[in-house]
């Protein structure tokens, strides 16, 4: 078991010529009695893991009672702080958009996972770990990184990078599944499997046709629509379209893709079809949305 040291461990991964964070990402561990960070926005993303302690997380004027084992995601749009009750050990993993750009072309899986993370950020407090089996996994991964940086054995940097990619993947698994508001943690497994299947096959519309979904899940075509609506509060087609719109949002905000490319990737008839659909959901065109630089 890794023993906590009352020191700050910082690991920098350098990328010369880019300096939003000054580094693409960094790792830091702190044991604090008081959180002195002022209430302000950052220019980077943070994953914050609570290793020990209790208190209150404040994000954008919303509060959450935190405890050991909680993992939080903060984006550059979020204003946050912590009101510490019991001395707390925080693990910070910070990364910026240059990290995402650098990864593109080298590790497309990581790029996809980060895109999911950005797309599903709620801008509200609360632990993002919904999968119970992932909680001990994250605990082990965080301790493994700190252990590598303390021991400084051969290949420790490479191993740490691989662990970080695994953490990002686990985070993506927990928050990329943007669930309809009616879905609760104790919702039955079948609907969660359907939602996951839709997201995995969102770029293959043929697989998302009602008859193919019915066949895949061994549910009658007539019952599938009623079941989906009852469990999620929206129709199957509405959910698929809404999920596509969220993917459009991510590409508008975090890529240089042209509208025609986005329309083709997500199987809209053409750019005009995408514009009409997007405006129906948001009240503004994709171009106007991109200029605002934020979700509405």
PDB file of C-alpha atoms in Angstrom:
ATOM      1  CA  UNK A   1       0.000   0.000   0.000  1.00  0.00           C
ATOM      2  CA  UNK A   2       1.337   3.384  -0.976  1.00  0.00           C
ATOM      3  CA  UNK A   3       1.981   5.573   2.049  1.00  0.00           C
ATOM      4  CA  UNK A   4       0.939   9.218   1.810  1.00  0.00           C
ATOM      5  CA  UNK A   5       3.701  11.752   2.201  1.00  0.00           C
ATOM      6  CA  UNK A   6       2.963  15.305   3.352  1.00  0.00           C
ATOM      7  CA  UNK A   7       4.618  16.771   0.307  1.00  0.00           C
ATOM      8  CA  UNK A   8       3.465  17.932  -3.090  1.00  0.00           C
ATOM      9  CA  UNK A   9       4.287  15.612  -5.955  1.00  0.00           C
ATOM     10  CA  UNK A  10       4.194  17.282  -9.349  1.00  0.00           C
ATOM     11  CA  UNK A  11       4.849  15.578 -12.673  1.00  0.00           C
ATOM     12  CA  UNK A  12       5.172  17.752 -15.773  1.00  0.00           C
ATOM     13  CA  UNK A  13       4.893  16.472 -19.325  1.00  0.00           C
ATOM     14  CA  UNK A  14       6.545  19.043 -21.547  1.00  0.00           C
ATOM     15  CA  UNK A  15       5.524  20.197 -25.005  1.00  0.00           C
ATOM     16  CA  UNK A  16       7.726  23.065 -26.118  1.00  0.00           C
ATOM     17  CA  UNK A  17       6.008  25.995 -27.786  1.00  0.00           C
ATOM     18  CA  UNK A  18       2.617  25.540 -26.131  1.00  0.00           C
ATOM     19  CA  UNK A  19       1.829  27.184 -22.859  1.00  0.00           C
ATOM     20  CA  UNK A  20      -1.761  27.267 -21.754  1.00  0.00           C
ATOM     21  CA  UNK A  21      -0.962  25.238 -18.669  1.00  0.00           C
ATOM     22  CA  UNK A  22       2.722  25.713 -19.558  1.00  0.00           C
ATOM     23  CA  UNK A  23       2.588  21.933 -19.894  1.00  0.00           C
ATOM     24  CA  UNK A  24       0.109  19.710 -21.666  1.00  0.00           C
ATOM     25  CA  UNK A  25      -0.888  18.229 -18.360  1.00  0.00           C
ATOM     26  CA  UNK A  26       0.340  17.906 -14.802  1.00  0.00           C
ATOM     27  CA  UNK A  27      -0.206  15.784 -11.732  1.00  0.00           C
ATOM     28  CA  UNK A  28      -0.245  17.149  -8.193  1.00  0.00           C
ATOM     29  CA  UNK A  29      -0.970  15.724  -4.760  1.00  0.00           C
ATOM     30  CA  UNK A  30      -1.779  17.965  -1.778  1.00  0.00           C
ATOM     31  CA  UNK A  31      -2.879  17.389   1.795  1.00  0.00           C
ATOM     32  CA  UNK A  32      -4.832  20.453   2.919  1.00  0.00           C
ATOM     33  CA  UNK A  33      -6.562  21.731   6.013  1.00  0.00           C
ATOM     34  CA  UNK A  34      -7.851  24.749   4.095  1.00  0.00           C
ATOM     35  CA  UNK A  35      -8.420  25.172   0.369  1.00  0.00           C
ATOM     36  CA  UNK A  36      -6.863  28.510  -0.495  1.00  0.00           C
ATOM     37  CA  UNK A  37      -7.641  28.511  -4.200  1.00  0.00           C
ATOM     38  CA  UNK A  38      -9.624  31.672  -5.035  1.00  0.00           C
ATOM     39  CA  UNK A  39     -12.997  31.365  -6.721  1.00  0.00           C
ATOM     40  CA  UNK A  40     -12.042  31.852 -10.363  1.00  0.00           C
ATOM     41  CA  UNK A  41     -12.041  30.117 -13.720  1.00  0.00           C
ATOM     42  CA  UNK A  42      -8.999  28.225 -14.980  1.00  0.00           C
ATOM     43  CA  UNK A  43      -7.746  27.834 -18.529  1.00  0.00           C
ATOM     44  CA  UNK A  44      -7.499  24.056 -18.211  1.00  0.00           C
ATOM     45  CA  UNK A  45      -9.474  20.966 -17.249  1.00  0.00           C
ATOM     46  CA  UNK A  46      -9.059  19.205 -13.904  1.00  0.00           C
ATOM     47  CA  UNK A  47      -9.833  15.772 -12.537  1.00  0.00           C
ATOM     48  CA  UNK A  48      -9.733  15.969  -8.740  1.00  0.00           C
ATOM     49  CA  UNK A  49      -9.740  12.790  -6.650  1.00  0.00           C
ATOM     50  CA  UNK A  50     -10.355  12.785  -2.885  1.00  0.00           C
ATOM     51  CA  UNK A  51      -7.944  10.328  -1.268  1.00  0.00           C
ATOM     52  CA  UNK A  52      -8.889  11.170   2.331  1.00  0.00           C
ATOM     53  CA  UNK A  53     -11.092  13.702   4.123  1.00  0.00           C
ATOM     54  CA  UNK A  54     -14.535  15.281   3.999  1.00  0.00           C
ATOM     55  CA  UNK A  55     -16.029  18.666   3.225  1.00  0.00           C
ATOM     56  CA  UNK A  56     -18.123  20.540   0.691  1.00  0.00           C
ATOM     57  CA  UNK A  57     -17.361  21.027  -2.988  1.00  0.00           C
ATOM     58  CA  UNK A  58     -18.733  24.275  -4.466  1.00  0.00           C
ATOM     59  CA  UNK A  59     -19.105  24.532  -8.248  1.00  0.00           C
ATOM     60  CA  UNK A  60     -20.868  27.441  -9.949  1.00  0.00           C
ATOM     61  CA  UNK A  61     -22.768  28.215  -6.718  1.00  0.00           C
ATOM     62  CA  UNK A  62     -23.905  24.586  -6.276  1.00  0.00           C
ATOM     63  CA  UNK A  63     -22.732  22.425  -3.349  1.00  0.00           C
ATOM     64  CA  UNK A  64     -21.892  18.755  -2.841  1.00  0.00           C
ATOM     65  CA  UNK A  65     -20.762  16.981   0.341  1.00  0.00           C
ATOM     66  CA  UNK A  66     -17.581  15.181  -0.678  1.00  0.00           C
ATOM     67  CA  UNK A  67     -15.789  12.243   0.934  1.00  0.00           C
ATOM     68  CA  UNK A  68     -13.001   9.745   0.308  1.00  0.00           C
ATOM     69  CA  UNK A  69     -13.220   8.113  -3.104  1.00  0.00           C
ATOM     70  CA  UNK A  70     -15.019  10.944  -4.913  1.00  0.00           C
ATOM     71  CA  UNK A  71     -13.728  12.036  -8.323  1.00  0.00           C
ATOM     72  CA  UNK A  72     -14.662  15.419  -9.799  1.00  0.00           C
ATOM     73  CA  UNK A  73     -14.364  16.959 -13.264  1.00  0.00           C
ATOM     74  CA  UNK A  74     -13.880  20.718 -13.615  1.00  0.00           C
ATOM     75  CA  UNK A  75     -13.750  22.540 -16.961  1.00  0.00           C
ATOM     76  CA  UNK A  76     -12.366  25.998 -17.820  1.00  0.00           C
ATOM     77  CA  UNK A  77     -15.937  27.307 -17.583  1.00  0.00           C
ATOM     78  CA  UNK A  78     -16.355  26.243 -13.952  1.00  0.00           C
ATOM     79  CA  UNK A  79     -15.773  28.355 -10.861  1.00  0.00           C
ATOM     80  CA  UNK A  80     -15.073  26.103  -7.886  1.00  0.00           C
ATOM     81  CA  UNK A  81     -13.670  25.785  -4.377  1.00  0.00           C
ATOM     82  CA  UNK A  82     -13.692  23.322  -1.447  1.00  0.00           C
ATOM     83  CA  UNK A  83     -14.822  23.976   2.119  1.00  0.00           C
ATOM     84  CA  UNK A  84     -12.777  21.418   4.058  1.00  0.00           C
ATOM     85  CA  UNK A  85     -14.181  19.836   7.233  1.00  0.00           C
ATOM     86  CA  UNK A  86     -11.608  17.092   7.839  1.00  0.00           C
ATOM     87  CA  UNK A  87      -8.055  17.406   6.533  1.00  0.00           C
ATOM     88  CA  UNK A  88      -8.222  16.315   2.902  1.00  0.00           C
ATOM     89  CA  UNK A  89      -5.729  14.704   0.513  1.00  0.00           C
ATOM     90  CA  UNK A  90      -6.444  15.822  -3.059  1.00  0.00           C
ATOM     91  CA  UNK A  91      -5.029  14.296  -6.245  1.00  0.00           C
ATOM     92  CA  UNK A  92      -5.132  16.678  -9.224  1.00  0.00           C
ATOM     93  CA  UNK A  93      -4.804  15.727 -12.888  1.00  0.00           C
ATOM     94  CA  UNK A  94      -4.870  18.839 -15.076  1.00  0.00           C
ATOM     95  CA  UNK A  95      -4.815  18.971 -18.874  1.00  0.00           C
ATOM     96  CA  UNK A  96      -5.464  21.562 -21.553  1.00  0.00           C
ATOM     97  CA  UNK A  97      -6.584  21.637 -25.175  1.00  0.00           C
ATOM     98  CA  UNK A  98      -3.024  21.408 -26.485  1.00  0.00           C
ATOM     99  CA  UNK A  99      -2.883  17.963 -24.871  1.00  0.00           C
ATOM    100  CA  UNK A 100      -5.901  16.943 -26.941  1.00  0.00           C
ATOM    101  CA  UNK A 101      -4.391  18.355 -30.141  1.00  0.00           C
ATOM    102  CA  UNK A 102      -1.075  16.638 -29.477  1.00  0.00           C
ATOM    103  CA  UNK A 103      -2.808  13.313 -28.946  1.00  0.00           C
ATOM    104  CA  UNK A 104      -4.729  13.541 -32.219  1.00  0.00           C
ATOM    105  CA  UNK A 105      -3.073  11.365 -34.807  1.00  0.00           C
ATOM    106  CA  UNK A 106      -1.148   9.459 -32.132  1.00  0.00           C
ATOM    107  CA  UNK A 107      -3.820   8.047 -29.858  1.00  0.00           C
ATOM    108  CA  UNK A 108      -7.273   8.419 -31.362  1.00  0.00           C
ATOM    109  CA  UNK A 109      -8.886   6.482 -28.515  1.00  0.00           C
ATOM    110  CA  UNK A 110      -7.674   9.039 -25.974  1.00  0.00           C
ATOM    111  CA  UNK A 111      -8.910  11.888 -28.182  1.00  0.00           C
ATOM    112  CA  UNK A 112     -12.331  10.242 -28.363  1.00  0.00           C
ATOM    113  CA  UNK A 113     -12.446   9.723 -24.605  1.00  0.00           C
ATOM    114  CA  UNK A 114     -11.471  13.325 -23.892  1.00  0.00           C
ATOM    115  CA  UNK A 115     -14.118  14.500 -26.351  1.00  0.00           C
ATOM    116  CA  UNK A 116     -16.714  12.460 -24.441  1.00  0.00           C
ATOM    117  CA  UNK A 117     -15.511  14.014 -21.180  1.00  0.00           C
ATOM    118  CA  UNK A 118     -15.838  17.552 -22.514  1.00  0.00           C
ATOM    119  CA  UNK A 119     -19.206  16.826 -24.070  1.00  0.00           C
ATOM    120  CA  UNK A 120     -20.695  15.379 -20.875  1.00  0.00           C
ATOM    121  CA  UNK A 121     -19.318  17.828 -18.318  1.00  0.00           C
ATOM    122  CA  UNK A 122     -22.292  18.864 -16.185  1.00  0.00           C
ATOM    123  CA  UNK A 123     -20.791  22.054 -14.674  1.00  0.00           C
ATOM    124  CA  UNK A 124     -22.313  20.995 -11.365  1.00  0.00           C
ATOM    125  CA  UNK A 125     -20.680  19.440  -8.298  1.00  0.00           C
ATOM    126  CA  UNK A 126     -20.738  15.737  -7.585  1.00  0.00           C
ATOM    127  CA  UNK A 127     -18.771  12.540  -8.026  1.00  0.00           C
ATOM    128  CA  UNK A 128     -18.557  11.402 -11.645  1.00  0.00           C
ATOM    129  CA  UNK A 129     -17.916   7.743 -10.729  1.00  0.00           C
ATOM    130  CA  UNK A 130     -21.237   5.979 -11.283  1.00  0.00           C
ATOM    131  CA  UNK A 131     -19.850   2.509 -11.944  1.00  0.00           C
ATOM    132  CA  UNK A 132     -19.230   0.986  -8.500  1.00  0.00           C
ATOM    133  CA  UNK A 133     -16.508  -1.355  -9.741  1.00  0.00           C
ATOM    134  CA  UNK A 134     -14.536   1.631 -11.065  1.00  0.00           C
ATOM    135  CA  UNK A 135     -14.190   3.259  -7.643  1.00  0.00           C
ATOM    136  CA  UNK A 136     -11.534   0.840  -6.314  1.00  0.00           C
ATOM    137  CA  UNK A 137      -9.915   0.868  -9.761  1.00  0.00           C
ATOM    138  CA  UNK A 138      -9.444   4.645  -9.711  1.00  0.00           C
ATOM    139  CA  UNK A 139      -8.088   4.391  -6.156  1.00  0.00           C
ATOM    140  CA  UNK A 140      -5.483   1.876  -7.322  1.00  0.00           C
ATOM    141  CA  UNK A 141      -4.549   3.899 -10.421  1.00  0.00           C
ATOM    142  CA  UNK A 142      -4.072   7.133  -8.484  1.00  0.00           C
ATOM    143  CA  UNK A 143      -1.893   5.402  -5.910  1.00  0.00           C
ATOM    144  CA  UNK A 144       0.093   3.720  -8.674  1.00  0.00           C
ATOM    145  CA  UNK A 145       0.942   7.084 -10.251  1.00  0.00           C
ATOM    146  CA  UNK A 146       2.038   8.564  -6.945  1.00  0.00           C
ATOM    147  CA  UNK A 147       4.050   5.452  -6.204  1.00  0.00           C
ATOM    148  CA  UNK A 148       5.815   5.700  -9.585  1.00  0.00           C
ATOM    149  CA  UNK A 149       6.706   9.340  -8.991  1.00  0.00           C
ATOM    150  CA  UNK A 150       7.985   8.643  -5.479  1.00  0.00           C
ATOM    151  CA  UNK A 151      10.170   5.672  -6.445  1.00  0.00           C
ATOM    152  CA  UNK A 152      11.403   7.176  -9.745  1.00  0.00           C
ATOM    153  CA  UNK A 153      12.390   3.793 -11.116  1.00  0.00           C
ATOM    154  CA  UNK A 154      13.282   3.170 -14.750  1.00  0.00           C
ATOM    155  CA  UNK A 155      10.429   3.899 -17.212  1.00  0.00           C
ATOM    156  CA  UNK A 156       8.393   5.608 -14.489  1.00  0.00           C
ATOM    157  CA  UNK A 157       7.397   8.443 -16.855  1.00  0.00           C
ATOM    158  CA  UNK A 158       6.151   6.096 -19.548  1.00  0.00           C
ATOM    159  CA  UNK A 159       4.254   3.998 -17.024  1.00  0.00           C
ATOM    160  CA  UNK A 160       2.671   7.120 -15.522  1.00  0.00           C
ATOM    161  CA  UNK A 161       1.520   8.264 -18.959  1.00  0.00           C
ATOM    162  CA  UNK A 162      -0.130   4.901 -19.561  1.00  0.00           C
ATOM    163  CA  UNK A 163      -1.878   5.049 -16.192  1.00  0.00           C
ATOM    164  CA  UNK A 164      -3.154   8.544 -16.990  1.00  0.00           C
ATOM    165  CA  UNK A 165      -4.619   7.285 -20.268  1.00  0.00           C
ATOM    166  CA  UNK A 166      -6.341   4.510 -18.329  1.00  0.00           C
ATOM    167  CA  UNK A 167      -7.807   7.019 -15.851  1.00  0.00           C
ATOM    168  CA  UNK A 168      -9.160   9.086 -18.739  1.00  0.00           C
ATOM    169  CA  UNK A 169     -10.683   5.957 -20.259  1.00  0.00           C
ATOM    170  CA  UNK A 170     -12.360   5.028 -16.960  1.00  0.00           C
ATOM    171  CA  UNK A 171     -13.687   8.562 -16.588  1.00  0.00           C
ATOM    172  CA  UNK A 172     -15.047   8.409 -20.133  1.00  0.00           C
ATOM    173  CA  UNK A 173     -16.801   5.147 -19.310  1.00  0.00           C
ATOM    174  CA  UNK A 174     -18.530   6.795 -16.367  1.00  0.00           C
ATOM    175  CA  UNK A 175     -19.601  10.094 -17.874  1.00  0.00           C
ATOM    176  CA  UNK A 176     -19.733   9.579 -21.636  1.00  0.00           C
ATOM    177  CA  UNK A 177     -23.036   7.781 -21.171  1.00  0.00           C
ATOM    178  CA  UNK A 178     -25.115  10.942 -21.071  1.00  0.00           C
ATOM    179  CA  UNK A 179     -28.261   9.493 -19.600  1.00  0.00           C
ATOM    180  CA  UNK A 180     -31.750  10.907 -20.102  1.00  0.00           C
ATOM    181  CA  UNK A 181     -32.983  12.732 -17.013  1.00  0.00           C
ATOM    182  CA  UNK A 182     -35.442   9.936 -16.113  1.00  0.00           C
ATOM    183  CA  UNK A 183     -32.608   7.399 -15.805  1.00  0.00           C
ATOM    184  CA  UNK A 184     -31.514   6.705 -12.247  1.00  0.00           C
ATOM    185  CA  UNK A 185     -28.570   4.747 -10.866  1.00  0.00           C
ATOM    186  CA  UNK A 186     -30.866   1.848 -10.011  1.00  0.00           C
ATOM    187  CA  UNK A 187     -32.511   1.752 -13.437  1.00  0.00           C
ATOM    188  CA  UNK A 188     -32.696  -1.729 -14.931  1.00  0.00           C
ATOM    189  CA  UNK A 189     -29.759  -3.046 -16.923  1.00  0.00           C
ATOM    190  CA  UNK A 190     -31.637  -3.573 -20.256  1.00  0.00           C
ATOM    191  CA  UNK A 191     -32.244   0.138 -20.927  1.00  0.00           C
ATOM    192  CA  UNK A 192     -28.645   0.977 -20.000  1.00  0.00           C
ATOM    193  CA  UNK A 193     -27.470  -1.630 -22.503  1.00  0.00           C
ATOM    194  CA  UNK A 194     -29.681  -0.108 -25.181  1.00  0.00           C
ATOM    195  CA  UNK A 195     -28.347   3.402 -24.480  1.00  0.00           C
ATOM    196  CA  UNK A 196     -24.786   2.144 -24.561  1.00  0.00           C
ATOM    197  CA  UNK A 197     -25.421   0.310 -27.840  1.00  0.00           C
ATOM    198  CA  UNK A 198     -26.851   3.468 -29.402  1.00  0.00           C
ATOM    199  CA  UNK A 199     -23.822   5.509 -28.429  1.00  0.00           C
ATOM    200  CA  UNK A 200     -21.364   2.878 -29.620  1.00  0.00           C
ATOM    201  CA  UNK A 201     -23.108   2.681 -33.000  1.00  0.00           C
ATOM    202  CA  UNK A 202     -24.123   6.319 -33.444  1.00  0.00           C
ATOM    203  CA  UNK A 203     -22.053   6.533 -36.651  1.00  0.00           C
ATOM    204  CA  UNK A 204     -23.823   3.508 -38.151  1.00  0.00           C
ATOM    205  CA  UNK A 205     -27.492   4.531 -38.549  1.00  0.00           C
ATOM    206  CA  UNK A 206     -28.405   1.175 -40.089  1.00  0.00           C
ATOM    207  CA  UNK A 207     -27.746  -0.519 -36.738  1.00  0.00           C
ATOM    208  CA  UNK A 208     -29.998   2.010 -34.982  1.00  0.00           C
ATOM    209  CA  UNK A 209     -33.102   1.264 -37.007  1.00  0.00           C
ATOM    210  CA  UNK A 210     -35.927   0.002 -34.803  1.00  0.00           C
ATOM    211  CA  UNK A 211     -36.064  -3.413 -36.452  1.00  0.00           C
ATOM    212  CA  UNK A 212     -32.316  -3.950 -35.962  1.00  0.00           C
ATOM    213  CA  UNK A 213     -32.428  -2.804 -32.345  1.00  0.00           C
ATOM    214  CA  UNK A 214     -35.374  -5.114 -31.724  1.00  0.00           C
ATOM    215  CA  UNK A 215     -33.516  -8.028 -33.234  1.00  0.00           C
ATOM    216  CA  UNK A 216     -30.298  -7.278 -31.357  1.00  0.00           C
ATOM    217  CA  UNK A 217     -32.013  -7.058 -27.960  1.00  0.00           C
ATOM    218  CA  UNK A 218     -34.671  -9.670 -28.670  1.00  0.00           C
ATOM    219  CA  UNK A 219     -37.486  -7.195 -28.006  1.00  0.00           C
ATOM    220  CA  UNK A 220     -40.527  -6.879 -30.255  1.00  0.00           C
ATOM    221  CA  UNK A 221     -40.593  -3.807 -32.484  1.00  0.00           C
ATOM    222  CA  UNK A 222     -43.922  -2.627 -31.051  1.00  0.00           C
ATOM    223  CA  UNK A 223     -42.770  -2.993 -27.443  1.00  0.00           C
ATOM    224  CA  UNK A 224     -39.326  -1.412 -27.920  1.00  0.00           C
ATOM    225  CA  UNK A 225     -40.646   2.110 -28.509  1.00  0.00           C
ATOM    226  CA  UNK A 226     -43.023   1.991 -25.545  1.00  0.00           C
ATOM    227  CA  UNK A 227     -40.360   0.509 -23.265  1.00  0.00           C
ATOM    228  CA  UNK A 228     -37.780   3.113 -24.252  1.00  0.00           C
ATOM    229  CA  UNK A 229     -40.193   6.013 -23.738  1.00  0.00           C
ATOM    230  CA  UNK A 230     -41.324   4.673 -20.359  1.00  0.00           C
ATOM    231  CA  UNK A 231     -37.753   4.214 -19.104  1.00  0.00           C
ATOM    232  CA  UNK A 232     -36.194   7.431 -20.450  1.00  0.00           C
ATOM    233  CA  UNK A 233     -39.014   9.924 -20.826  1.00  0.00           C
ATOM    234  CA  UNK A 234     -38.295  10.476 -24.533  1.00  0.00           C
ATOM    235  CA  UNK A 235     -38.776   8.609 -27.778  1.00  0.00           C
ATOM    236  CA  UNK A 236     -36.051   6.443 -29.250  1.00  0.00           C
ATOM    237  CA  UNK A 237     -35.631   8.675 -32.298  1.00  0.00           C
ATOM    238  CA  UNK A 238     -35.546  11.812 -30.136  1.00  0.00           C
ATOM    239  CA  UNK A 239     -32.765  10.341 -28.009  1.00  0.00           C
ATOM    240  CA  UNK A 240     -30.698   9.357 -31.062  1.00  0.00           C
ATOM    241  CA  UNK A 241     -31.088  12.811 -32.597  1.00  0.00           C
ATOM    242  CA  UNK A 242     -30.355  14.569 -29.313  1.00  0.00           C
ATOM    243  CA  UNK A 243     -27.219  12.496 -28.829  1.00  0.00           C
ATOM    244  CA  UNK A 244     -26.069  13.368 -32.343  1.00  0.00           C
ATOM    245  CA  UNK A 245     -26.572  17.059 -31.547  1.00  0.00           C
ATOM    246  CA  UNK A 246     -24.327  16.722 -28.495  1.00  0.00           C
ATOM    247  CA  UNK A 247     -21.649  15.196 -30.721  1.00  0.00           C
ATOM    248  CA  UNK A 248     -22.082  18.121 -33.109  1.00  0.00           C
ATOM    249  CA  UNK A 249     -21.584  20.493 -30.163  1.00  0.00           C
ATOM    250  CA  UNK A 250     -18.320  18.795 -29.240  1.00  0.00           C
ATOM    251  CA  UNK A 251     -16.995  18.988 -32.781  1.00  0.00           C
ATOM    252  CA  UNK A 252     -17.971  22.650 -33.122  1.00  0.00           C
ATOM    253  CA  UNK A 253     -16.259  23.595 -29.869  1.00  0.00           C
ATOM    254  CA  UNK A 254     -13.240  21.288 -29.895  1.00  0.00           C
ATOM    255  CA  UNK A 255     -12.304  20.548 -33.507  1.00  0.00           C
ATOM    256  CA  UNK A 256     -11.660  22.256 -36.840  1.00  0.00           C
ATOM    257  CA  UNK A 257     -14.089  20.048 -38.761  1.00  0.00           C
ATOM    258  CA  UNK A 258     -16.177  21.741 -41.447  1.00  0.00           C
ATOM    259  CA  UNK A 259     -19.965  21.584 -41.241  1.00  0.00           C
ATOM    260  CA  UNK A 260     -20.097  19.346 -44.306  1.00  0.00           C
ATOM    261  CA  UNK A 261     -17.685  16.912 -42.618  1.00  0.00           C
ATOM    262  CA  UNK A 262     -19.745  16.837 -39.420  1.00  0.00           C
ATOM    263  CA  UNK A 263     -22.945  16.299 -41.400  1.00  0.00           C
ATOM    264  CA  UNK A 264     -21.379  13.393 -43.293  1.00  0.00           C
ATOM    265  CA  UNK A 265     -19.873  11.798 -40.166  1.00  0.00           C
ATOM    266  CA  UNK A 266     -23.193  11.838 -38.298  1.00  0.00           C
ATOM    267  CA  UNK A 267     -25.292  10.786 -41.309  1.00  0.00           C
ATOM    268  CA  UNK A 268     -27.329  13.958 -41.760  1.00  0.00           C
ATOM    269  CA  UNK A 269     -28.715  14.209 -45.305  1.00  0.00           C
ATOM    270  CA  UNK A 270     -26.610  17.307 -45.942  1.00  0.00           C
ATOM    271  CA  UNK A 271     -25.375  20.472 -44.277  1.00  0.00           C
ATOM    272  CA  UNK A 272     -28.810  22.107 -44.539  1.00  0.00           C
ATOM    273  CA  UNK A 273     -30.396  19.148 -42.752  1.00  0.00           C
ATOM    274  CA  UNK A 274     -27.851  19.481 -39.942  1.00  0.00           C
ATOM    275  CA  UNK A 275     -28.454  23.245 -39.690  1.00  0.00           C
ATOM    276  CA  UNK A 276     -32.227  22.800 -39.443  1.00  0.00           C
ATOM    277  CA  UNK A 277     -31.993  20.034 -36.854  1.00  0.00           C
ATOM    278  CA  UNK A 278     -29.456  21.899 -34.733  1.00  0.00           C
ATOM    279  CA  UNK A 279     -31.495  25.100 -34.810  1.00  0.00           C
ATOM    280  CA  UNK A 280     -34.617  23.181 -33.780  1.00  0.00           C
ATOM    281  CA  UNK A 281     -32.828  22.007 -30.614  1.00  0.00           C
ATOM    282  CA  UNK A 282     -30.853  25.157 -29.789  1.00  0.00           C
ATOM    283  CA  UNK A 283     -32.693  28.051 -31.394  1.00  0.00           C
ATOM    284  CA  UNK A 284     -29.500  29.184 -33.134  1.00  0.00           C
ATOM    285  CA  UNK A 285     -27.459  27.921 -36.075  1.00  0.00           C
ATOM    286  CA  UNK A 286     -24.320  25.792 -35.613  1.00  0.00           C
ATOM    287  CA  UNK A 287     -22.247  28.732 -36.886  1.00  0.00           C
ATOM    288  CA  UNK A 288     -23.701  31.069 -34.255  1.00  0.00           C
ATOM    289  CA  UNK A 289     -23.211  28.391 -31.608  1.00  0.00           C
ATOM    290  CA  UNK A 290     -19.536  28.008 -32.535  1.00  0.00           C
ATOM    291  CA  UNK A 291     -18.998  31.776 -32.337  1.00  0.00           C
ATOM    292  CA  UNK A 292     -20.403  31.959 -28.799  1.00  0.00           C
ATOM    293  CA  UNK A 293     -17.883  29.311 -27.708  1.00  0.00           C
ATOM    294  CA  UNK A 294     -20.279  27.729 -25.254  1.00  0.00           C
ATOM    295  CA  UNK A 295     -23.318  25.533 -24.958  1.00  0.00           C
ATOM    296  CA  UNK A 296     -26.647  27.256 -24.664  1.00  0.00           C
TER     297      UNK A 296
END
